[in-house]
Amino acid sequence: MITLIGTGHVFDLSDALLQVFDELQPDTICVELDQQRYQQLLMKRQQQHTSKKIPRDVPFLYRVLARFQQNLAKKYGVTPGEEMVTAIQYAQNHQLPMHLIDMNAQTVFSQMLRNMTLKEKFRLLLSGVGGLFVSQKRVETELDKIQGDFTSYLDQIGKKFPTIKESLIDKRKSIFF
């Protein structure tokens, strides 16, 4: 049996994940990371979260979105990716195999940017910059909407950002399912 657990990089989900793991007693843990992001995550943990700089060698839009994620995570009192670390540590503590199951994020993002229209890039940039100033209450309201009708939410994403939906959802879905 395969159980998929949806998470969010900016929310404190560690206790909930541990509870699910303890209930399900998995044989293996798969984490949606590629090798490069896995190494970066481990390095950040070793540096005790002191480095919040986003490398300059990643695309500008990627840096804007990463900054948005960092700001949002700060509002929730977590470090982005903390749920990934929880899953990795659970696998290690319980001597379970752990597999990294994502494609290289920089490759995916670079391909996605090449395929995006100028209008879509501009819309993404505005969303990323606007997201730097979003309130926690607004985020929670949006999350409620998503949970209420996830299919409708994906349809909205597809209309505003068709390339993002295709690159981050549709292509990945076809690889894994």
C-alpha positions in Angstrom: 0.0 0.0 0.0 1.2 3.5 -0.9 0.1 6.4 1.2 0.7 9.9 -0.1 0.9 12.7 2.5 0.4 16.2 1.3 2.6 18.7 3.1 3.5 22.4 2.9 7.1 23.6 3.2 6.1 26.6 5.2 3.9 25.0 7.9 4.6 23.3 11.2 3.6 19.7 10.3 6.2 17.7 12.1 3.9 16.4 14.9 1.2 15.5 12.4 3.6 13.7 10.2 5.1 11.7 13.1 1.6 10.8 14.2 0.7 9.5 10.7 4.0 7.6 10.5 3.4 6.0 13.9 -0.1 5.0 12.9 0.8 3.5 9.5 4.2 2.0 10.4 5.6 2.4 6.9 8.2 0.0 5.4 10.0 2.9 3.6 9.8 6.6 3.5 9.9 8.6 0.2 10.6 12.3 0.2 9.8 14.7 -2.6 13.4 16.0 -2.9 16.1 15.6 -5.5 19.7 14.9 -4.5 20.8 18.5 -4.8 18.0 19.9 -2.6 18.5 17.1 -0.1 22.1 18.1 0.3 21.2 21.7 0.6 18.6 20.9 3.3 21.1 18.9 5.3 23.7 21.7 5.0 21.2 24.3 6.2 20.4 22.1 9.2 24.1 21.8 10.0 24.5 25.6 9.8 21.7 26.0 12.4 19.6 28.0 9.9 22.1 30.9 10.0 22.3 31.2 6.2 19.1 32.6 4.7 20.6 33.7 1.5 19.4 32.2 -1.7 22.2 31.3 -4.1 22.7 33.8 -7.0 23.1 31.0 -9.5 19.4 30.2 -9.5 16.9 32.1 -11.7 15.6 35.4 -10.4 11.9 34.2 -10.3 13.0 31.1 -8.3 14.8 33.4 -5.8 11.7 35.6 -5.5 9.5 32.6 -4.8 12.0 31.1 -2.4 12.1 34.4 -0.5 8.2 34.3 -0.3 8.5 30.8 1.1 11.0 31.9 3.7 8.9 34.9 4.8 5.8 32.8 5.1 7.5 30.0 7.0 8.8 32.6 9.4 5.2 33.7 10.1 4.5 30.1 11.1 7.6 29.7 13.1 9.3 27.1 11.0 12.1 26.7 8.5 11.1 25.8 4.9 11.4 22.1 4.4 11.2 21.2 8.1 8.6 18.5 7.3 11.1 16.9 4.9 13.7 16.8 7.7 11.1 15.2 10.0 10.4 12.4 7.4 14.2 11.9 6.9 14.9 11.7 10.6 12.0 9.3 11.1 13.4 7.0 8.5 16.8 7.2 10.1 15.5 6.7 13.7 13.5 3.7 12.6 16.1 2.3 10.3 13.8 2.5 7.3 14.9 2.9 3.7 14.5 6.5 2.6 14.2 7.4 -1.1 14.5 10.8 -2.8 11.8 10.7 -5.5 11.8 14.2 -7.1 13.2 15.4 -10.4 16.0 18.0 -10.3 14.2 21.2 -9.2 16.6 23.6 -11.0 16.2 21.6 -14.3 12.4 21.6 -13.9 12.3 25.3 -13.1 14.6 26.3 -15.9 12.6 24.3 -18.4 9.4 25.7 -17.0 10.7 29.3 -17.4 11.7 28.6 -21.0 8.2 27.4 -21.8 6.4 30.2 -20.0 4.9 33.1 -22.0 6.0 36.6 -21.0 2.5 37.3 -19.6 2.8 34.2 -17.4 6.3 35.2 -16.2 5.0 38.7 -15.3 2.0 37.3 -13.5 4.3 34.9 -11.5 6.7 37.8 -10.7 3.8 39.9 -9.4 2.4 37.0 -7.4 5.8 36.3 -5.9 6.4 40.0 -4.9 2.9 40.4 -3.7 3.3 37.2 -1.6 6.1 38.9 0.3 3.4 41.1 2.0 0.6 38.6 2.5 -0.8 38.1 5.9 -1.0 34.9 7.8 -4.8 35.2 7.9 -5.0 35.6 4.1 -2.9 32.4 3.7 -5.2 30.5 6.0 -8.2 31.7 4.1 -6.7 30.6 0.8 -5.8 27.2 2.4 -9.5 26.8 3.5 -10.5 27.4 -0.1 -8.1 24.9 -1.4 -9.2 22.2 1.1 -12.8 22.9 0.2 -12.4 22.2 -3.5 -8.9 21.1 -4.5 -10.0 20.3 -8.1 -11.3 23.8 -8.6 -8.1 25.2 -7.2 -6.0 23.2 -9.7 -8.3 24.5 -12.5 -7.7 28.1 -11.4 -3.9 27.5 -11.3 -4.1 26.0 -14.8 -5.9 29.1 -16.1 -3.5 31.6 -14.5 -0.3 29.6 -14.9 -0.8 26.8 -17.4 2.9 26.2 -17.8 3.4 25.9 -14.0 0.5 23.4 -13.7 1.9 21.4 -16.6 5.5 21.4 -15.3 4.9 20.9 -11.6 1.7 18.8 -11.5 0.7 17.2 -14.8 4.2 15.9 -15.9 5.0 14.7 -12.4 1.7 12.9 -12.1 2.3 11.1 -15.4 5.8 10.0 -14.2 4.6 8.6 -10.8 1.1 7.3 -11.8 
